[in-house]
Coordinates of C-alpha atoms in Angstrom, one line a residue:
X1 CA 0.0 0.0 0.0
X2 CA 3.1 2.2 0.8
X3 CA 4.7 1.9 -2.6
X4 CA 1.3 2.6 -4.4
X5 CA 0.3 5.5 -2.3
X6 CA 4.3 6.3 -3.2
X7 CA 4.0 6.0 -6.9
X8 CA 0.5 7.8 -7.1
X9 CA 2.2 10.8 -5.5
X10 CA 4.6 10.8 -7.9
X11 CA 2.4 10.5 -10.7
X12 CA 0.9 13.6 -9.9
X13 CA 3.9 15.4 -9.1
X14 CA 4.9 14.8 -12.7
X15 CA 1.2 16.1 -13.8
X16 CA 1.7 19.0 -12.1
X17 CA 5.4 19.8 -13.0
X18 CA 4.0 18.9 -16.8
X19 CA 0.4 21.0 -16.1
X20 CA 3.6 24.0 -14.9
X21 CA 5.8 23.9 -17.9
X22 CA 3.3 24.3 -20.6
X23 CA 2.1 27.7 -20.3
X24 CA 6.3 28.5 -20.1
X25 CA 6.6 26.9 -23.4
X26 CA 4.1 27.6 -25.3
X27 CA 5.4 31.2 -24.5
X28 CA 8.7 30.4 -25.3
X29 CA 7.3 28.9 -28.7
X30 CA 5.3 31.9 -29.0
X31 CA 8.1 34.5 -28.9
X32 CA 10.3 32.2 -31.4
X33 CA 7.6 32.2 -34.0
X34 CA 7.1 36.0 -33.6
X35 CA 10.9 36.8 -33.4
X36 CA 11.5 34.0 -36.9
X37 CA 8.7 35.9 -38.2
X38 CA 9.5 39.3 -37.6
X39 CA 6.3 40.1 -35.6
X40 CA 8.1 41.3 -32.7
X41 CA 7.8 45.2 -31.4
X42 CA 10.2 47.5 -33.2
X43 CA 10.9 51.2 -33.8
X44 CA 10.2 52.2 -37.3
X45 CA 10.9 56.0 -37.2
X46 CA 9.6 57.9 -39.9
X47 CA 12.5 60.2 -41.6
X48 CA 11.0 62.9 -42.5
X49 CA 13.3 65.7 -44.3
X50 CA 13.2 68.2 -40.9
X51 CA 14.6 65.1 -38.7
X52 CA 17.1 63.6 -41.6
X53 CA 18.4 67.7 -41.5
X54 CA 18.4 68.2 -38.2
X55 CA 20.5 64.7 -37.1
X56 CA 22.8 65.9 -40.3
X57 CA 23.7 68.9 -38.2
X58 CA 23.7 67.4 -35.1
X59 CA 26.1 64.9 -36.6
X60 CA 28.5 67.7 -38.5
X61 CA 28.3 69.8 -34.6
X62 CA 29.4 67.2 -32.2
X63 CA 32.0 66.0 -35.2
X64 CA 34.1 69.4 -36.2
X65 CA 34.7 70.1 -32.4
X66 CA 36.2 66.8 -31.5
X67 CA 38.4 67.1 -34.9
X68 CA 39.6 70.0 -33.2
X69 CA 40.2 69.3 -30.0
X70 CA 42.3 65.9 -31.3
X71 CA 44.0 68.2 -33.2
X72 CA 45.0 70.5 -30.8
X73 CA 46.1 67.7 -28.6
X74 CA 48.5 66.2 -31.8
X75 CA 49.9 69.8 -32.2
X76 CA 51.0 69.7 -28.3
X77 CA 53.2 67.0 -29.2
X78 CA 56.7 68.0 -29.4
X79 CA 58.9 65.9 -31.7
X80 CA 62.7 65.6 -32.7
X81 CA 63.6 64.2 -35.8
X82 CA 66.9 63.9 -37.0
X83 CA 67.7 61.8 -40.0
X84 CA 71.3 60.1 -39.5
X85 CA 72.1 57.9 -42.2
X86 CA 73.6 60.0 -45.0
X87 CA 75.3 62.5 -42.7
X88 CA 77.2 59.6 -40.8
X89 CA 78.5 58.1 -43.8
X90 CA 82.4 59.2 -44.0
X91 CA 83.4 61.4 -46.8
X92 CA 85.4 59.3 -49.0
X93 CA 82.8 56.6 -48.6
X94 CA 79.7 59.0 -50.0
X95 CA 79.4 57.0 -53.5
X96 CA 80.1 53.7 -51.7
X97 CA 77.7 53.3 -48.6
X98 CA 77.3 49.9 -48.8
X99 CA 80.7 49.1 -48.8
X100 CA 80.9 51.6 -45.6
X101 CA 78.5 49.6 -44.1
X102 CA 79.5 46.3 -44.3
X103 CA 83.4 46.8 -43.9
X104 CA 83.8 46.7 -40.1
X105 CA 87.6 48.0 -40.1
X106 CA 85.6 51.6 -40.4
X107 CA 84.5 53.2 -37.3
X108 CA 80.5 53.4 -37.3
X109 CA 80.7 56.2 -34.8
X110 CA 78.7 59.0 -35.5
X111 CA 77.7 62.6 -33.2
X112 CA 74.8 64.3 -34.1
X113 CA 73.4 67.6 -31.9
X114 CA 69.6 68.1 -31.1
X115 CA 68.4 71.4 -30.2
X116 CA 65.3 71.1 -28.2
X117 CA 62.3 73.4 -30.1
X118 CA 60.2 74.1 -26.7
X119 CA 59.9 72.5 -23.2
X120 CA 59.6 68.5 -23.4
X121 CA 58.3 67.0 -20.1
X122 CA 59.3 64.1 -19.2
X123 CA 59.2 61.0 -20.2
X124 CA 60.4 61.8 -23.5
X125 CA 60.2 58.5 -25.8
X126 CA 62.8 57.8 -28.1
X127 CA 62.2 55.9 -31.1
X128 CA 64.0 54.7 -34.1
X129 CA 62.0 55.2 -37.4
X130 CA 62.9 53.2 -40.8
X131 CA 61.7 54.3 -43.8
X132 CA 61.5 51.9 -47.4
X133 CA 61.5 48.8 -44.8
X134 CA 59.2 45.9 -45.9
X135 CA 58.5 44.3 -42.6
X136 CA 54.9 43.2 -43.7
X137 CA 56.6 41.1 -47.0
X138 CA 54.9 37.8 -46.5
X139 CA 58.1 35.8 -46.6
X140 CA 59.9 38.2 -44.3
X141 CA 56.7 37.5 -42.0
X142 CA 56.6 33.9 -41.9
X143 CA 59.9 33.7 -41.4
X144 CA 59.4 32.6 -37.4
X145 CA 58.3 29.8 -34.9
X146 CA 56.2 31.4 -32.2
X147 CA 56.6 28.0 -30.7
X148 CA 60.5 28.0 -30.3
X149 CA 60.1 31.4 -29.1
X150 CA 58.4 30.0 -25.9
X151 CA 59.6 26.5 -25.9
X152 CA 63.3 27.4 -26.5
X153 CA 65.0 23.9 -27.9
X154 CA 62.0 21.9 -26.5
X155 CA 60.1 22.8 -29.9
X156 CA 62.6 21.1 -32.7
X157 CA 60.3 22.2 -36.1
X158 CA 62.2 25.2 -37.5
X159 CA 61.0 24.6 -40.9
X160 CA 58.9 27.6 -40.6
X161 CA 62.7 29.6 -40.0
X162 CA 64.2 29.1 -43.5
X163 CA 66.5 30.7 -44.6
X164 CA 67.5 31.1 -40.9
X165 CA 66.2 27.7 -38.8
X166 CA 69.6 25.9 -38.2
X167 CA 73.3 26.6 -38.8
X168 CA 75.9 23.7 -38.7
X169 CA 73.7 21.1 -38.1
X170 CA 72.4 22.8 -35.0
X171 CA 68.7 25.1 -34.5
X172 CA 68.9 28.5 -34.4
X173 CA 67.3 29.9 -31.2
X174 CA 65.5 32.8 -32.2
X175 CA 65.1 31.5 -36.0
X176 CA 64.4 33.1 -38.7
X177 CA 64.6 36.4 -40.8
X178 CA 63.0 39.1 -38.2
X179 CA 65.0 38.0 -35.2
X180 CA 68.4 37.6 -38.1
X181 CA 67.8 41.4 -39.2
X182 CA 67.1 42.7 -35.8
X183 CA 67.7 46.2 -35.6
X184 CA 71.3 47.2 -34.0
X185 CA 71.9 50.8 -34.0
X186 CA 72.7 52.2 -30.3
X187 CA 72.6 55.5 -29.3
X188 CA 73.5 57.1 -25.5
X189 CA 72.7 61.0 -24.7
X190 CA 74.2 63.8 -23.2
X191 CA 73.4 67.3 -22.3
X192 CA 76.6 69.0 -21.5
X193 CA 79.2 66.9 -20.1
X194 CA 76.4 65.2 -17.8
X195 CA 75.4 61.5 -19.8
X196 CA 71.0 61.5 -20.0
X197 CA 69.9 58.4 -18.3
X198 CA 67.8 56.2 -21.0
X199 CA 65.7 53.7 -19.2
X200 CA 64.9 50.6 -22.0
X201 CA 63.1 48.5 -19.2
X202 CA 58.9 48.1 -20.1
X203 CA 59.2 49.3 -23.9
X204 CA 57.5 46.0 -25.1
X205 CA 53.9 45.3 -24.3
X206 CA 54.3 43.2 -21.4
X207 CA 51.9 40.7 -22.7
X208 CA 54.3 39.6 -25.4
X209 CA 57.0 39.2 -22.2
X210 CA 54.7 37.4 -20.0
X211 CA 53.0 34.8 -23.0
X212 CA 55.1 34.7 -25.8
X213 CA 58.2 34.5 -25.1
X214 CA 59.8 32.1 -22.9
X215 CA 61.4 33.1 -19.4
X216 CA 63.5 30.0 -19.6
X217 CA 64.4 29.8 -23.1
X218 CA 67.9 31.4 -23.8
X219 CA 69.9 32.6 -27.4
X220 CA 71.6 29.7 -28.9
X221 CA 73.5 29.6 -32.4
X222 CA 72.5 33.2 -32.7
X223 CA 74.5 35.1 -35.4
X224 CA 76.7 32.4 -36.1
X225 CA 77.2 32.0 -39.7
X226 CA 78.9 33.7 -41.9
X227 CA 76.1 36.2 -42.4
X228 CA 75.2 38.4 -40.3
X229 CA 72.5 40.0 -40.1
X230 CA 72.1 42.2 -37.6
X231 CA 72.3 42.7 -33.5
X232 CA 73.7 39.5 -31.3
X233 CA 71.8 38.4 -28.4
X234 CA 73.4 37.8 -24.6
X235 CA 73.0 34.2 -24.8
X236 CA 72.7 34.2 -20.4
X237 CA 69.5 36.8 -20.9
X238 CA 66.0 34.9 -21.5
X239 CA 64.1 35.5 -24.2
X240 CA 61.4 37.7 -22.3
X241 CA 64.2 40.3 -20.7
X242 CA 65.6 40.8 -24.5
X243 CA 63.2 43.5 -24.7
X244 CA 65.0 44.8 -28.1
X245 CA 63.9 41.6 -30.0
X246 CA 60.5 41.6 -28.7
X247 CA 59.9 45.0 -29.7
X248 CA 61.7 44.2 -33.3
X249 CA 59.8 40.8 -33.4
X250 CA 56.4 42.7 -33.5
X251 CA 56.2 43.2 -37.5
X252 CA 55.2 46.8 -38.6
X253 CA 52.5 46.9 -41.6
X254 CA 53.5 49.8 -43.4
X255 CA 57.0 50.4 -44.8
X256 CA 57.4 53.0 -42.8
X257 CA 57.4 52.9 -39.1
X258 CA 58.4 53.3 -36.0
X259 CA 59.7 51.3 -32.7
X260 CA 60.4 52.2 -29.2
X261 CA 64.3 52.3 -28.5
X262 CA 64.0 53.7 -24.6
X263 CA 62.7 56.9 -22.1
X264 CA 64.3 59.8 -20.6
X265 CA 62.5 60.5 -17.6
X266 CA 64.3 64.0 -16.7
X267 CA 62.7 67.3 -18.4
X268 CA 64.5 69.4 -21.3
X269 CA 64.1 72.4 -21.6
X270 CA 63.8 74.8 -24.9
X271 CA 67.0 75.6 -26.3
X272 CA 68.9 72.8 -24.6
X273 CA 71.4 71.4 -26.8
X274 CA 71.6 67.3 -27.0
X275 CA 75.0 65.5 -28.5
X276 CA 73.9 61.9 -29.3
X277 CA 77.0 59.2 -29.8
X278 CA 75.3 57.0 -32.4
X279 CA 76.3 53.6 -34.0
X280 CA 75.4 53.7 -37.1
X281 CA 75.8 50.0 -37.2
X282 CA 72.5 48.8 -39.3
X283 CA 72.9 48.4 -43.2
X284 CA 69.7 50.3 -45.0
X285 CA 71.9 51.3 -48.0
X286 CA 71.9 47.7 -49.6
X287 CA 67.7 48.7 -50.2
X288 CA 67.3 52.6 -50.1
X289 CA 66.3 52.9 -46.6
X290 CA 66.4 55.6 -44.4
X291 CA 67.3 55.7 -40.6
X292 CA 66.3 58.3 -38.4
X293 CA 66.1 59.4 -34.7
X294 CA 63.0 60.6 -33.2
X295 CA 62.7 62.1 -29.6
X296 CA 58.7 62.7 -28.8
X297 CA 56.4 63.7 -25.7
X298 CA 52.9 62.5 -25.5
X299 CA 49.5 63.6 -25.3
X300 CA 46.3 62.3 -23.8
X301 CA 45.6 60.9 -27.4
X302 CA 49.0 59.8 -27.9
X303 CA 52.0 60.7 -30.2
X304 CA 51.6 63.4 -33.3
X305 CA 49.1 62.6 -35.7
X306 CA 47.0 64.6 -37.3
X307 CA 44.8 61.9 -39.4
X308 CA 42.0 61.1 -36.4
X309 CA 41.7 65.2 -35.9
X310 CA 41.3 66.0 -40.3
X311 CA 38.7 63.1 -40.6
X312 CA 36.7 64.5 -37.5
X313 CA 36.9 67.6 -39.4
X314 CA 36.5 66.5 -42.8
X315 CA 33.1 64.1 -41.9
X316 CA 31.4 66.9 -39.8
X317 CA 32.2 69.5 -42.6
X318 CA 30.4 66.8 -44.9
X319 CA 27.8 66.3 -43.2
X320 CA 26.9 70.1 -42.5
X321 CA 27.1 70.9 -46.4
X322 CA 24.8 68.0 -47.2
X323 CA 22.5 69.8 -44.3
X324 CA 22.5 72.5 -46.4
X325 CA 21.7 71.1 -49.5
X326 CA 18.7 69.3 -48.3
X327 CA 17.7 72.2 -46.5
X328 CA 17.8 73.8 -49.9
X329 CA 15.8 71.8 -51.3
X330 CA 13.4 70.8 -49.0
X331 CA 12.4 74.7 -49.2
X332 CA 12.6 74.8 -52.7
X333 CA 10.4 71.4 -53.3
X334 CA 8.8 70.6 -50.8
X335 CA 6.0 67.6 -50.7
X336 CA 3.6 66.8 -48.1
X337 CA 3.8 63.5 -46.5
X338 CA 2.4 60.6 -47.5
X339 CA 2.3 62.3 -51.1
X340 CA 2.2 59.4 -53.9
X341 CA 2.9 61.4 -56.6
X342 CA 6.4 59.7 -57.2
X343 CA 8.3 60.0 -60.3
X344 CA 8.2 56.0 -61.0
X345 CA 4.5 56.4 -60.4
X346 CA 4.0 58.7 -63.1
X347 CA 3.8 56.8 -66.2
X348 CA 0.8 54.2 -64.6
X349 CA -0.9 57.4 -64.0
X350 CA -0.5 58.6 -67.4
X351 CA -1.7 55.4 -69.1

């Protein structure tokens, strides 16, 4: 009697759980259907010609201000650029730079003086900008194991490397072309006879450090063959502290660009005068390059570019003329609404 009474309970439990459920989804069924359908509650806004001008100058408004104020921001930006290359290039060695370059009995050291144009708060970025350099060629690109980089020797496959995945037999640890051509020009500052302090710690994103590049994977074979390409590594610094080759490893998509060599964290004032004791170590003559040196404060929106600030200014001066010429014409022609005296309309009504 105890198990029936048991079951019968149960049985109605179910019923009722059942009996519960079906109003839920019937109304879930319902709100598909309408939704599949399109029958669902939506905002169809009629555009009449005093709303479409009115948003139109709304739009062109709120748009030519911002331009403005991003490009006032840019122009607050104070930059140094001094382009090295040529000038550091020895006399008798004018008509034969790549021979310069590549003969390494000839000193590579160069001086250059930077007069600073206005107050530059600190910190100061220095960069190093290359100009006519391909880094986005898709060969130059794919020329890298991502693995290797955080597996060190643990990840074997350098096929992806070639030209630059082994040398004598042995893997190459960084392989390939972008850590081979890494960038090796140095430069060290000085105002007076007092050296500038350049701090080259946190200049790569520190998720690259932290994910993608191994803190127990080390240089090996680096710059051994006969070839070199560019800068050696310490081979007793991991991969993730050679902060140099991370920046350099992120590939730049335009042939011109520019990548973060250090800070100066002390102030300069206007009309200091800067001696910088280059290097001029890295060989852009065998291509047409260009090397230059490029000291640069920052703004809330960033470094100097005026592209963000002229298309603000360009859209909202667009959309303001087209306000106008609707507004024109609106008062020139104007139709009532709902009128169905369209021009594709006109020859049914004719016939």
């Amino acid at each position: 009697m105890d198990v029936e009474g048991a079951s019968a309970l149960s049985g109605n439990g179910d019923q009722s759980v059942e009996s519960r459920s079906r109003p839920v989804r019937r109304h879930l069924d319902n709100a598909v259907y309408q939704f599949t359908q399109q029958n669902l509650p939506a905002c169809k806004p009629v555009l009449t010609p005093a709303w479409v001008i009115s948003m139109f100058f709304l739009i062109g408004v709120v748009f030519i201000p911002v331009g403005l104020l991003c490009l006032y921001a840019s122009e607050s930006v104070i930059e140094i650029v001094d382009r090295y290359d040529t000038d550091c290039v020895p006399d008798n060695f004018k008509s034969q730079k790549v021979a310069y370059i590549k003969d390494s009995s000839v000193s590579k050291n160069c001086t250059r003086y930077l007069k600073v144009p206005k107050n530059m708060k600190a910190p100061i970025y220095i960069y190093y900008q290359l100009d006519n350099y391909y880094q986005n060629h898709r060969r130059y690109v794919k020329s890298r194991s991502d693995k290797q980089l955080l597996h060190g020797l643990k990840y074997n496959d350098t096929n992806s490397c070639n030209p630059e995945g082994e040398n004598n037999g042995l893997p190459i640890v960084p392989c390939g072309l972008i850590a081979w051509s890494l960038f090796n020009d140095t430069y060290s500052f000085f105002h007076g006879e007092n050296a500038i302090k350049v701090n080259r710690k946190n200049i790569a994103w520190r998720s690259d450090r932290e994910h993608k590049f191994g803190k127990d994977v080390y240089p090996f074979n680096f710059q051994s063959g006969s070839l070199i390409g560019g800068a050696t590594l310490d081979p007793n610094i991991p991969l993730s502290d050679q902060e140099d080759l991370i920046v350099w490893m992120r590939t730049a998509a335009l042939p011109t660009f520019r990548k973060l060599y250090g800070r100066i964290e002390v102030d300069l004032e206007e009309d200091d005068l800067i001696m910088v004791n280059l290097v001029n170590n890295y060989n852009t003559y065998s291509f047409g390059g260009r090397k230059k040196l490029v000291l640069s404060t920052t703004s809330w929106l960033g470094g100097r570019n005026n592209f963000l600030g002229m298309s603000y200014i360009a859209v909202g001066s667009l959309f303001i003329f087209l306000a106008f010429v609707f507004l024109l014409l609106h008062v020139k022609n104007p139709r009532p609404y709902g009128d169905t005296n369209l021009s594709w309309n006109w020859k049914g009504m004719s016939s």
